[in-house]
Short mmCIF file of C-alpha atoms and ligand atoms in Angstrom, two decimals:
data_model
loop_
_atom_site.label_atom_id
_atom_site.label_comp_id
_atom_site.label_asym_id
_atom_site.label_seq_id
_atom_site.Cartn_x
_atom_site.Cartn_y
_atom_site.Cartn_z
CA UNK C 1 24.45 9.95 13.02
CA UNK C 2 23.65 6.43 14.13
CA UNK C 3 23.36 6.28 17.89
CA UNK C 4 25.37 3.11 18.35
CA UNK C 5 28.53 4.63 17.05
CA UNK C 6 28.61 7.76 19.17
CA UNK C 7 31.14 6.28 21.55
CA UNK C 8 33.48 5.60 18.64
CA UNK C 9 32.98 9.01 17.14
CA UNK C 10 33.44 10.93 20.34
CA UNK C 11 35.65 8.46 22.12
CA UNK C 12 33.99 9.49 25.33
CA UNK C 13 33.68 7.37 28.46
CA UNK C 14 31.25 8.38 31.17
CA UNK C 15 31.00 7.42 34.81
CA UNK C 16 27.50 8.09 36.11
CA UNK C 17 27.61 8.51 39.89
CA UNK C 18 24.23 8.05 41.53
CA UNK C 19 23.47 10.46 44.37
CA UNK C 20 20.56 10.40 46.79
CA UNK C 21 19.14 8.95 49.97
CA UNK C 22 17.87 5.36 50.09
CA UNK C 23 14.41 4.69 48.62
CA UNK C 24 14.72 7.37 45.95
CA UNK C 25 14.60 4.94 43.03
CA UNK C 26 18.32 5.21 42.25
CA UNK C 27 18.89 1.55 41.50
CA UNK C 28 15.87 1.43 39.26
CA UNK C 29 17.08 4.42 37.24
CA UNK C 30 20.60 2.98 37.08
CA UNK C 31 19.38 -0.38 35.81
CA UNK C 32 17.14 1.19 33.21
CA UNK C 33 19.97 3.29 31.82
CA UNK C 34 22.15 0.19 31.51
CA UNK C 35 19.37 -1.74 29.77
CA UNK C 36 18.68 1.13 27.37
CA UNK C 37 22.32 1.73 26.47
CA UNK C 38 23.06 -1.99 26.09
CA UNK C 39 20.11 -2.29 23.74
CA UNK C 40 21.76 0.44 21.66
CA UNK C 41 25.04 -1.56 21.75
CA UNK C 42 26.75 0.88 24.08
CA UNK C 43 28.87 -1.12 26.51
CA UNK C 44 27.54 -0.20 29.95
CA UNK C 45 27.48 -1.72 33.40
CA UNK C 46 26.18 -0.93 36.86
CA UNK C 47 28.30 -1.33 39.99
CA UNK C 48 26.05 -1.55 43.00
CA UNK C 49 27.88 -0.75 46.23
CA UNK C 50 25.13 -2.41 48.31
CA UNK C 51 25.84 -5.79 46.71
CA UNK C 52 29.56 -5.42 47.42
CA UNK C 53 28.73 -4.59 51.03
CA UNK C 54 26.47 -7.64 51.29
CA UNK C 55 29.28 -9.80 49.95
CA UNK C 56 31.86 -8.70 52.51
CA UNK C 57 29.80 -7.86 55.61
CA UNK C 58 28.75 -11.43 56.31
CA UNK C 59 29.89 -11.70 59.94
CA UNK C 60 27.89 -8.81 61.33
CA UNK C 61 24.25 -7.90 61.76
CA UNK C 62 23.15 -5.45 59.09
CA UNK C 63 20.28 -3.48 60.55
CA UNK C 64 19.76 0.27 60.71
CA UNK C 65 22.53 0.77 63.31
CA UNK C 66 25.04 -0.59 60.84
CA UNK C 67 24.48 2.65 58.88
CA UNK C 68 25.04 4.96 61.84
CA UNK C 69 27.91 7.26 60.81
CA UNK C 70 29.32 6.66 64.31
CA UNK C 71 29.34 2.87 63.88
CA UNK C 72 32.96 2.10 63.12
CA UNK C 73 32.49 -1.50 62.04
CA UNK C 74 29.73 -0.48 59.66
CA UNK C 75 31.78 2.43 58.31
CA UNK C 76 34.76 0.19 57.60
CA UNK C 77 32.67 -2.28 55.66
CA UNK C 78 30.97 0.46 53.72
CA UNK C 79 34.28 2.10 52.92
CA UNK C 80 35.67 -1.23 51.75
CA UNK C 81 32.58 -1.85 49.60
CA UNK C 82 32.84 1.44 47.77
CA UNK C 83 36.56 0.99 47.26
CA UNK C 84 36.00 -2.43 45.71
CA UNK C 85 33.15 -1.22 43.51
CA UNK C 86 35.19 1.71 42.23
CA UNK C 87 38.26 -0.44 41.61
CA UNK C 88 36.22 -3.00 39.66
CA UNK C 89 34.62 -0.24 37.64
CA UNK C 90 37.96 1.29 36.68
CA UNK C 91 39.26 -2.14 35.73
CA UNK C 92 36.15 -2.70 33.60
CA UNK C 93 36.67 0.63 31.81
CA UNK C 94 40.22 -0.30 30.86
CA UNK C 95 40.05 -4.10 30.36
CA UNK C 96 36.59 -4.47 28.86
CA UNK C 97 36.37 -1.22 26.88
CA UNK C 98 33.60 0.05 29.11
CA UNK C 99 31.81 3.14 27.83
CA UNK C 100 29.24 4.01 30.49
CA UNK C 101 29.86 2.78 34.05
CA UNK C 102 27.30 3.51 36.73
CA UNK C 103 28.33 3.70 40.35
CA UNK C 104 25.19 2.98 42.33
CA UNK C 105 26.05 4.12 45.85
CA UNK C 106 24.25 6.04 48.54
CA UNK C 107 26.75 7.78 50.75
CA UNK C 108 27.33 10.82 48.64
CA UNK C 109 28.82 13.60 50.63
CA UNK C 110 30.74 16.26 48.79
CA UNK C 111 33.97 14.81 50.08
CA UNK C 112 33.15 11.39 48.66
CA UNK C 113 32.14 12.92 45.33
CA UNK C 114 35.46 14.76 45.16
CA UNK C 115 37.34 11.48 45.45
CA UNK C 116 35.44 9.89 42.58
CA UNK C 117 35.85 13.04 40.56
CA UNK C 118 39.59 12.92 40.94
CA UNK C 119 39.79 9.24 40.05
CA UNK C 120 37.71 9.77 36.91
CA UNK C 121 39.78 12.73 35.76
CA UNK C 122 43.02 10.80 36.25
CA UNK C 123 41.63 8.10 33.94
CA UNK C 124 40.11 10.46 31.33
CA UNK C 125 36.58 9.42 32.20
CA UNK C 126 33.85 12.03 32.32
CA UNK C 127 32.08 12.03 35.67
CA UNK C 128 28.38 12.78 35.59
CA UNK C 129 26.38 12.93 38.82
CA UNK C 130 22.77 11.84 38.73
CA UNK C 131 20.83 12.77 41.83
CA UNK C 132 17.35 11.59 42.63
CA UNK C 133 16.10 14.08 45.18
CA UNK C 134 12.74 13.43 46.74
CA UNK C 135 10.88 15.07 49.60
CA UNK C 136 7.43 13.88 48.63
CA UNK C 137 6.51 11.55 51.50
CA UNK C 138 4.01 9.54 49.44
CA UNK C 139 6.61 8.77 46.80
CA UNK C 140 9.13 7.80 49.44
CA UNK C 141 6.69 5.47 51.18
CA UNK C 142 5.83 3.89 47.84
CA UNK C 143 9.50 3.26 47.23
CA UNK C 144 10.04 1.84 50.70
CA UNK C 145 7.23 -0.62 50.10
CA UNK C 146 8.96 -1.71 46.90
CA UNK C 147 12.38 -1.94 48.50
CA UNK C 148 11.36 -3.79 51.61
CA UNK C 149 9.60 -6.45 49.61
CA UNK C 150 12.50 -6.90 47.18
CA UNK C 151 15.68 -5.93 49.03
CA UNK C 152 18.05 -8.81 49.85
CA UNK C 153 18.76 -7.04 53.16
CA UNK C 154 15.29 -7.98 54.42
CA UNK C 155 15.00 -11.49 53.06
CA UNK C 156 13.88 -13.21 56.25
CA UNK C 157 12.29 -10.29 58.02
CA UNK C 158 8.66 -9.42 58.39
CA UNK C 159 7.32 -6.34 56.66
CA UNK C 160 6.85 -4.20 59.75
CA UNK C 161 10.40 -4.74 60.89
CA UNK C 162 11.70 -4.03 57.41
CA UNK C 163 9.79 -0.79 56.98
CA UNK C 164 10.72 0.54 60.41
CA UNK C 165 14.35 -0.47 60.14
CA UNK C 166 14.61 1.03 56.68
CA UNK C 167 13.21 4.37 57.84
CA UNK C 168 15.77 4.40 60.63
CA UNK C 169 18.53 3.68 58.12
CA UNK C 170 17.41 6.63 56.01
CA UNK C 171 17.61 8.88 59.09
CA UNK C 172 21.28 7.96 59.53
CA UNK C 173 22.00 8.79 55.94
CA UNK C 174 20.22 12.11 56.28
CA UNK C 175 22.73 13.19 58.94
CA UNK C 176 25.54 13.38 56.38
CA UNK C 177 23.66 13.82 53.11
CA UNK C 178 24.59 16.80 50.95
CA UNK C 179 22.44 17.47 47.91
CA UNK C 180 23.88 18.70 44.58
CA UNK C 181 23.96 22.44 44.74
CA UNK C 182 23.80 24.81 41.79
CA UNK C 183 26.37 27.13 43.36
CA UNK C 184 28.72 24.82 45.24
CA UNK C 185 28.74 22.24 42.43
CA UNK C 186 28.58 24.72 39.56
CA UNK C 187 31.62 23.26 37.82
CA UNK C 188 30.37 19.65 37.86
CA UNK C 189 28.31 17.80 35.28
CA UNK C 190 25.07 16.80 36.95
CA UNK C 191 21.39 15.98 36.54
CA UNK C 192 19.16 16.52 39.52
CA UNK C 193 15.72 14.97 39.38
CA UNK C 194 13.38 16.52 41.93
CA UNK C 195 10.43 14.31 42.92
CA UNK C 196 10.86 12.01 39.93
CA UNK C 197 10.32 14.47 37.08
CA UNK C 198 8.52 17.43 38.64
CA UNK C 199 11.65 19.46 38.24
CA UNK C 200 14.90 18.64 36.48
CA UNK C 201 18.08 20.63 36.95
CA UNK C 202 20.82 20.17 34.38
CA UNK C 203 24.31 21.47 34.85
CA UNK C 204 27.19 21.39 32.35
CA UNK C 205 25.97 18.52 30.21
CA UNK C 206 28.68 18.36 27.59
CA UNK C 207 29.03 15.28 25.40
CA UNK C 208 26.43 13.82 23.09
CA UNK C 209 26.45 10.60 25.11
CA UNK C 210 25.61 12.53 28.29
CA UNK C 211 22.79 14.34 26.58
CA UNK C 212 21.31 11.00 25.42
CA UNK C 213 21.30 9.79 29.01
CA UNK C 214 19.66 13.04 30.11
CA UNK C 215 16.99 12.74 27.44
CA UNK C 216 16.26 9.16 28.46
CA UNK C 217 15.90 9.81 32.21
CA UNK C 218 13.72 12.84 31.48
CA UNK C 219 11.20 10.52 29.83
CA UNK C 220 10.93 7.99 32.66
CA UNK C 221 7.90 7.82 34.89
CA UNK C 222 6.95 5.45 37.69
CA UNK C 223 3.21 5.09 37.26
CA UNK C 224 2.13 1.46 37.06
CA UNK C 225 1.10 0.44 33.56
CA UNK C 226 1.19 -2.43 31.11
CA UNK C 227 2.27 -2.85 27.52
CA UNK C 228 0.65 -5.41 25.26
CA UNK C 229 2.37 -6.77 22.19
CA UNK C 230 0.90 -8.74 19.35
CA UNK C 231 1.94 -9.67 15.87
CA UNK C 232 -0.57 -9.05 13.12
CA UNK C 233 -2.92 -11.92 12.33
CA UNK C 234 -1.76 -14.46 9.77
CA UNK C 235 -1.38 -12.78 6.41
CA UNK C 236 -1.87 -14.09 2.89
CA UNK C 237 1.91 -13.93 2.40
CA UNK C 238 2.39 -16.13 5.46
CA UNK C 239 0.32 -18.80 3.78
CA UNK C 240 2.59 -18.79 0.74
CA UNK C 241 5.74 -18.33 2.84
CA UNK C 242 6.62 -15.03 1.19
CA UNK C 243 8.31 -12.29 3.23
CA UNK C 244 7.69 -8.55 3.20
CA UNK C 245 5.04 -7.01 0.99
CA UNK C 246 1.81 -5.41 2.14
CA UNK C 247 -0.68 -8.25 1.91
CA UNK C 248 -4.12 -8.62 3.48
CA UNK C 249 -4.91 -10.87 6.41
CA UNK C 250 -5.79 -14.47 5.62
CA UNK C 251 -9.16 -15.83 6.67
CA UNK C 252 -7.61 -17.10 9.93
CA UNK C 253 -5.85 -13.75 10.39
CA UNK C 254 -9.24 -12.03 10.27
CA UNK C 255 -10.52 -14.47 12.85
CA UNK C 256 -7.67 -13.46 15.15
CA UNK C 257 -8.48 -9.77 14.58
CA UNK C 258 -12.08 -10.42 15.64
CA UNK C 259 -10.95 -12.35 18.70
CA UNK C 260 -8.38 -9.77 19.81
CA UNK C 261 -10.78 -7.43 21.73
CA UNK C 262 -11.84 -10.39 23.84
CA UNK C 263 -8.23 -11.38 24.57
CA UNK C 264 -7.44 -7.83 25.65
CA UNK C 265 -10.41 -7.77 28.03
CA UNK C 266 -9.37 -11.10 29.49
CA UNK C 267 -5.86 -9.78 30.02
CA UNK C 268 -7.12 -6.56 31.64
CA UNK C 269 -9.22 -8.52 34.13
CA UNK C 270 -12.64 -7.68 35.46
CA UNK C 271 -11.63 -4.72 37.63
CA UNK C 272 -9.77 -2.95 34.82
CA UNK C 273 -12.05 -3.72 31.93
CA UNK C 274 -12.80 -0.05 31.29
CA UNK C 275 -9.15 0.90 30.97
CA UNK C 276 -8.54 2.96 27.85
CA UNK C 277 -5.70 1.63 25.80
CA UNK C 278 -3.88 3.42 23.03
CA UNK C 279 -3.28 1.19 20.03
CA UNK C 280 -0.17 1.54 17.92
CA UNK C 281 0.19 -0.19 14.57
CA UNK C 282 2.60 0.01 11.67
CA UNK C 283 1.60 1.62 8.38
CA UNK C 284 1.09 -1.80 6.77
CA UNK C 285 -2.38 -3.17 6.08
CA UNK C 286 -2.02 -6.39 8.03
CA UNK C 287 -1.45 -4.61 11.36
CA UNK C 288 -4.26 -2.13 10.79
CA UNK C 289 -6.64 -4.90 9.79
CA UNK C 290 -5.66 -6.74 12.97
CA UNK C 291 -6.53 -3.66 15.06
CA UNK C 292 -9.78 -2.91 13.25
CA UNK C 293 -12.17 -4.51 15.76
CA UNK C 294 -10.62 -2.99 18.87
CA UNK C 295 -13.05 -0.56 20.53
CA UNK C 296 -10.41 2.03 21.48
CA UNK C 297 -10.56 5.51 19.99
CA UNK C 298 -6.88 6.29 20.03
CA UNK C 299 -5.13 4.38 17.25
CA UNK C 300 -1.82 5.60 15.91
CA UNK C 301 0.21 4.44 12.93
CA UNK C 302 3.98 4.50 13.12
CA UNK C 303 6.24 4.08 10.11
CA UNK C 304 8.93 3.07 12.60
CA UNK C 305 6.90 -0.04 13.46
CA UNK C 306 6.96 -1.36 9.86
CA UNK C 307 8.47 -4.79 9.26
CA UNK C 308 12.16 -5.23 8.57
CA UNK C 309 12.73 -4.15 4.98
CA UNK C 310 13.91 -7.19 3.04
CA UNK C 311 15.07 -5.05 0.09
CA UNK C 312 15.59 -7.14 -3.05
CA UNK C 313 14.21 -10.19 -1.25
CA UNK C 314 10.85 -8.56 -0.59
CA UNK C 315 8.09 -10.88 -1.76
CA UNK C 316 10.35 -13.96 -2.02
CA UNK C 317 10.11 -17.17 0.03
CA UNK C 318 13.10 -18.30 2.12
CA UNK C 319 13.65 -21.11 -0.40
CA UNK C 320 13.80 -18.63 -3.26
CA UNK C 321 16.23 -16.47 -1.29
CA UNK C 322 18.45 -19.50 -0.61
CA UNK C 323 18.50 -20.32 -4.32
CA UNK C 324 18.93 -16.80 -5.65
CA UNK C 325 21.36 -15.42 -3.05
CA UNK C 326 23.03 -18.44 -1.38
CA UNK C 327 25.86 -16.40 0.17
CA UNK C 328 23.44 -13.89 1.58
CA UNK C 329 21.29 -16.61 3.00
CA UNK C 330 24.26 -18.05 4.85
CA UNK C 331 25.58 -14.65 5.92
CA UNK C 332 22.24 -13.85 7.48
CA UNK C 333 22.22 -17.08 9.46
CA UNK C 334 25.77 -16.48 10.63
CA UNK C 335 25.07 -13.04 11.99
CA UNK C 336 21.40 -12.28 11.84
CA UNK C 337 21.67 -9.16 13.98
CA UNK C 338 24.13 -7.42 11.68
CA UNK C 339 23.08 -8.87 8.32
CA UNK C 340 21.49 -6.24 6.12
CA UNK C 341 19.33 -7.40 3.18
CA UNK C 342 20.47 -6.07 -0.20
CA UNK C 343 18.83 -2.67 -0.38
CA UNK C 344 17.05 -3.39 2.89
CA UNK C 345 17.61 -3.45 6.63
CA UNK C 346 19.30 -5.37 9.44
CA UNK C 347 18.10 -5.93 12.99
CA UNK C 348 20.53 -3.26 14.09
CA UNK C 349 18.85 -0.83 11.67
CA UNK C 350 15.49 -1.63 13.27
CA UNK C 351 16.77 -0.95 16.77
CA UNK C 352 17.91 2.46 15.62
CA UNK C 353 14.60 3.36 14.06
CA UNK C 354 12.79 2.04 17.15
CA UNK C 355 14.60 4.37 19.53
CA UNK C 356 11.93 7.11 19.36
CA UNK C 357 9.31 4.42 19.93
CA UNK C 358 11.07 3.29 23.11
CA UNK C 359 11.31 6.89 24.29
CA UNK C 360 7.61 7.42 23.69
CA UNK C 361 6.75 4.09 25.30
CA UNK C 362 8.58 5.15 28.44
CA UNK C 363 6.45 8.31 28.56
CA UNK C 364 3.14 6.59 27.92
CA UNK C 365 0.89 4.46 30.10
CA UNK C 366 -1.21 1.57 28.71
CA UNK C 367 -0.33 0.77 25.11
CA UNK C 368 -1.18 -2.09 22.80
CA UNK C 369 1.28 -2.50 19.93
CA UNK C 370 0.39 -4.53 16.87
CA UNK C 371 3.40 -4.98 14.68
CA UNK C 372 5.68 -7.48 12.97
CA UNK C 373 7.94 -10.32 14.03
CA UNK C 374 11.34 -8.63 13.70
CA UNK C 375 10.10 -5.40 15.28
CA UNK C 376 8.47 -7.26 18.17
CA UNK C 377 11.69 -9.15 18.79
CA UNK C 378 13.56 -5.87 19.16
CA UNK C 379 10.93 -4.32 21.44
CA UNK C 380 10.79 -7.46 23.54
CA UNK C 381 14.59 -7.52 23.79
CA UNK C 382 14.54 -4.00 25.23
CA UNK C 383 12.02 -4.81 27.97
CA UNK C 384 13.43 -8.22 28.81
CA UNK C 385 17.10 -7.40 28.42
CA UNK C 386 17.67 -10.14 25.84
CA UNK C 387 21.24 -10.16 24.48
CA UNK C 388 21.75 -8.99 20.93
CA UNK C 389 22.93 -12.29 19.50
CA UNK C 390 19.82 -14.05 20.82
CA UNK C 391 17.08 -11.57 20.04
CA UNK C 392 16.78 -12.24 16.26
CA UNK C 393 16.19 -15.94 16.99
CA UNK C 394 13.38 -15.59 19.52
CA UNK C 395 10.15 -17.19 18.51
CA UNK C 396 7.14 -14.92 18.76
CA UNK C 397 4.17 -16.97 17.62
CA UNK C 398 1.27 -15.60 15.63
CA UNK C 399 -2.16 -15.25 17.27
CA UNK C 400 -0.83 -14.65 20.76
CA UNK C 401 -1.19 -11.58 22.97
CA UNK C 402 1.82 -10.82 25.18
CA UNK C 403 1.48 -8.57 28.23
CA UNK C 404 4.47 -6.87 29.83
CA UNK C 405 4.25 -5.30 33.28
CA UNK C 406 7.37 -3.33 34.16
CA UNK C 407 8.14 -3.57 37.90
CA UNK C 408 10.87 -2.06 40.03
CA UNK C 409 13.45 -4.75 39.39
CA UNK C 410 12.03 -6.84 36.55
CA UNK C 411 9.30 -7.06 33.93
CA UNK C 412 6.50 -9.59 34.31
CA UNK C 413 5.40 -11.39 31.15
CA UNK C 414 2.16 -13.21 30.51
CA UNK C 415 0.68 -14.55 27.32
CA UNK C 416 -2.80 -15.27 26.13
CA UNK C 417 -3.12 -17.50 23.13
CA UNK C 418 -6.05 -17.27 20.76
CA UNK C 419 -7.28 -20.68 19.86
CA UNK C 420 -6.87 -20.01 16.16
CA UNK C 421 -4.27 -21.99 14.24
CA UNK C 422 -1.69 -20.25 12.08
CA UNK C 423 1.25 -21.31 9.99
CA UNK C 424 4.58 -21.16 11.75
CA UNK C 425 6.71 -18.33 10.46
CA UNK C 426 9.71 -19.33 12.53
CA UNK C 427 12.86 -20.18 10.61
CA UNK C 428 15.62 -22.12 12.36
CA UNK C 429 19.25 -21.40 11.64
CA UNK C 430 20.67 -23.25 8.62
CA UNK C 431 17.45 -24.13 6.82
CA UNK C 432 14.97 -22.45 4.57
CA UNK C 433 12.14 -24.52 6.03
CA UNK C 434 9.72 -22.86 8.37
CA UNK C 435 8.62 -24.39 11.65
CA UNK C 436 10.36 -25.08 14.92
CA UNK C 437 12.49 -28.19 15.00
CA UNK C 438 12.89 -30.01 18.28
CA UNK C 439 16.63 -30.31 17.74
CA UNK C 440 16.98 -26.62 17.06
CA UNK C 441 20.30 -24.85 17.26
CA UNK C 442 18.50 -21.70 18.19
CA UNK C 443 19.22 -19.99 21.46
CA UNK C 444 17.45 -20.77 24.69
CA UNK C 445 15.98 -17.31 25.01
CA UNK C 446 13.39 -17.95 22.37
CA UNK C 447 11.98 -20.64 24.63
CA UNK C 448 10.72 -17.84 26.81
CA UNK C 449 7.98 -17.15 24.37
CA UNK C 450 7.95 -20.15 22.12
CA UNK C 451 4.72 -21.89 21.51
CA UNK C 452 5.21 -25.32 20.07
CA UNK C 453 1.50 -26.00 19.76
CA UNK C 454 1.22 -23.27 17.18
CA UNK C 455 4.32 -24.33 15.36
CA UNK C 456 2.83 -26.94 13.10
C1 NAG U 501 30.58 8.77 53.77
O1 NAG U 501 31.10 10.05 53.51
C2 NAG U 501 31.88 10.60 54.56
C3 NAG U 501 32.31 11.99 54.16
O2 NAG U 501 32.91 11.94 52.91
C4 NAG U 501 33.11 9.73 54.81
O3 NAG U 501 33.84 10.26 55.92
C5 NAG U 501 32.64 8.35 55.13
O4 NAG U 501 33.75 7.50 55.25
C6 NAG U 501 31.72 7.82 54.07
N1 NAG U 501 31.14 6.55 54.46
C7 NAG U 501 31.32 5.45 53.79
C8 NAG U 501 30.72 4.23 54.39
O5 NAG U 501 31.90 5.37 52.73
C1 NAG U 502 4.37 -13.14 7.42
O1 NAG U 502 3.89 -12.42 6.32
C2 NAG U 502 4.31 -11.06 6.23
C3 NAG U 502 3.70 -10.52 4.98
O2 NAG U 502 2.33 -10.54 5.05
C4 NAG U 502 5.81 -10.98 6.16
O3 NAG U 502 6.25 -9.65 6.17
C5 NAG U 502 6.42 -11.69 7.32
O4 NAG U 502 7.82 -11.68 7.15
C6 NAG U 502 5.88 -13.11 7.35
N1 NAG U 502 6.51 -13.76 8.44
C7 NAG U 502 7.44 -14.64 8.25
C8 NAG U 502 8.39 -14.82 9.35
O5 NAG U 502 7.52 -15.30 7.21
C1 NAG U 503 -6.94 -6.74 -0.04
O1 NAG U 503 -8.25 -6.47 0.38
C2 NAG U 503 -8.86 -5.38 -0.29
C3 NAG U 503 -10.19 -5.06 0.35
O2 NAG U 503 -10.78 -6.20 0.91
C4 NAG U 503 -8.99 -5.71 -1.76
O3 NAG U 503 -9.57 -4.62 -2.46
C5 NAG U 503 -7.60 -5.99 -2.30
O4 NAG U 503 -7.69 -6.40 -3.65
C6 NAG U 503 -6.90 -7.07 -1.49
N1 NAG U 503 -5.53 -7.17 -1.94
C7 NAG U 503 -5.00 -8.30 -2.32
C8 NAG U 503 -3.57 -8.23 -2.77
O5 NAG U 503 -5.61 -9.36 -2.31
C1 NAG U 504 -12.14 6.10 27.28
O1 NAG U 504 -12.12 7.00 26.20
C2 NAG U 504 -13.41 7.29 25.68
C3 NAG U 504 -13.25 8.18 24.47
O2 NAG U 504 -12.05 8.89 24.46
C4 NAG U 504 -14.25 7.95 26.77
O3 NAG U 504 -15.56 8.19 26.27
C5 NAG U 504 -14.35 7.03 27.96
O4 NAG U 504 -15.03 7.64 29.01
C6 NAG U 504 -12.95 6.64 28.43
N1 NAG U 504 -13.07 5.65 29.49
C7 NAG U 504 -12.39 5.74 30.63
C8 NAG U 504 -12.62 4.64 31.61
O5 NAG U 504 -11.61 6.64 30.86
#
């Protein structure tokens, strides 16, 4: 069953309620779930109570004391913030056909949870609690370091103040905190992550959608790592403008393959030059040839990384496709994400076959992936949260190594270009000509990784 249609099949709506003290990585987990589900076309959104509180509590000092359960002013603001967040979420479920709403809040006493539970049940929404429980002091300190450097609450504060104040705030929360309990909460749906993934307790996971979320969070880790992406070197088909097939690299493609180990070392930097990468390629010759000079022992081939299957158009040029199947050519330009080649695939089909790859990528550490344009666009869209209608139009130039470094609240991107020319394989909307036009109608997102110097 295709993943993207589960919400239609089951007609299930889920409210994920985050539970846990501050600095337990809740917001990070919440954001990742939203990014993952959105990538699978499941309408999801996160409602962060902290941002609501920051919006309304503008006339008072927000330091640790604000979070003292005995501080009435603070309590009123916090109450108001959660009320607004919950109201907006319920409105989003009904007005915008929301499927998975995430309530990212901190104050989760049993009493508070009961209120949300009741509200969800009244609106036929399944409540699922997701607790991040952590008593490993090293992990907590690591998180505090992350939070205090990124939290809007400490924008103009020095680091020492921020760390101390934040620890004090956590103490106030600890006074009222009640963890999910297997006995007391036996009739609730919940996931409890203990010290990231050392232990995971699952209780009454019922729908398919819930079990997908469970499976995803089970695969997350927080070790720092990088992911490198590269297209294969220029192929012989790229020289003739043909799509698909299983051709060899061109002479310039081979030059890129030989240069690649050097680019990887440059990207790793001096201090990490001995890092062992795992290399993933597709099952097609051009990606394996591109990886052939890399000194790493672990090289894996994935069928799921193969290029978009162009079906009957395999081996044709865009001009031939335009002549032979004019309606198809136009239909693809009109909705490139959904358009499926006759007997072949659409971008949506690729996303579905890439899901296990994403799951495995979340589990792994340093990986270098050598694959194809359409597949790279989909992978890149996942990490960078690129909207569906834009992702098929992103330009990912040949002969360029892209490095992604996932961080707490964003992913850093850097690129290293090999100084080896290649044909442009970028096709603008509404033309069968390759190459990037300055007056393009394409979306702005492709500018993120466009490379006009290569596009000749
Ligand atoms: C936190 O939970 C307690 C117990 O449910 C409740 O009395 C209090 O109002 C809550 N605080 C906020 C700021 O929502
Ligand atoms: C480059 O060539 C390969 C075949 O070797 C093909 O699959 C791919 O679609 C080509 N790229 C473009 C965008 O033409
Ligand atoms: C690809 O390269 C291999 C080995 O170099 C060669 O045997 C084969 O004929 C080539 N294929 C094409 C289609 O040129
Ligand atoms: C990398 O892997 C190779 C072979 O698996 C091993 O010999 C080498 O020591 C590893 N290097 C590091 C830095 O772990």
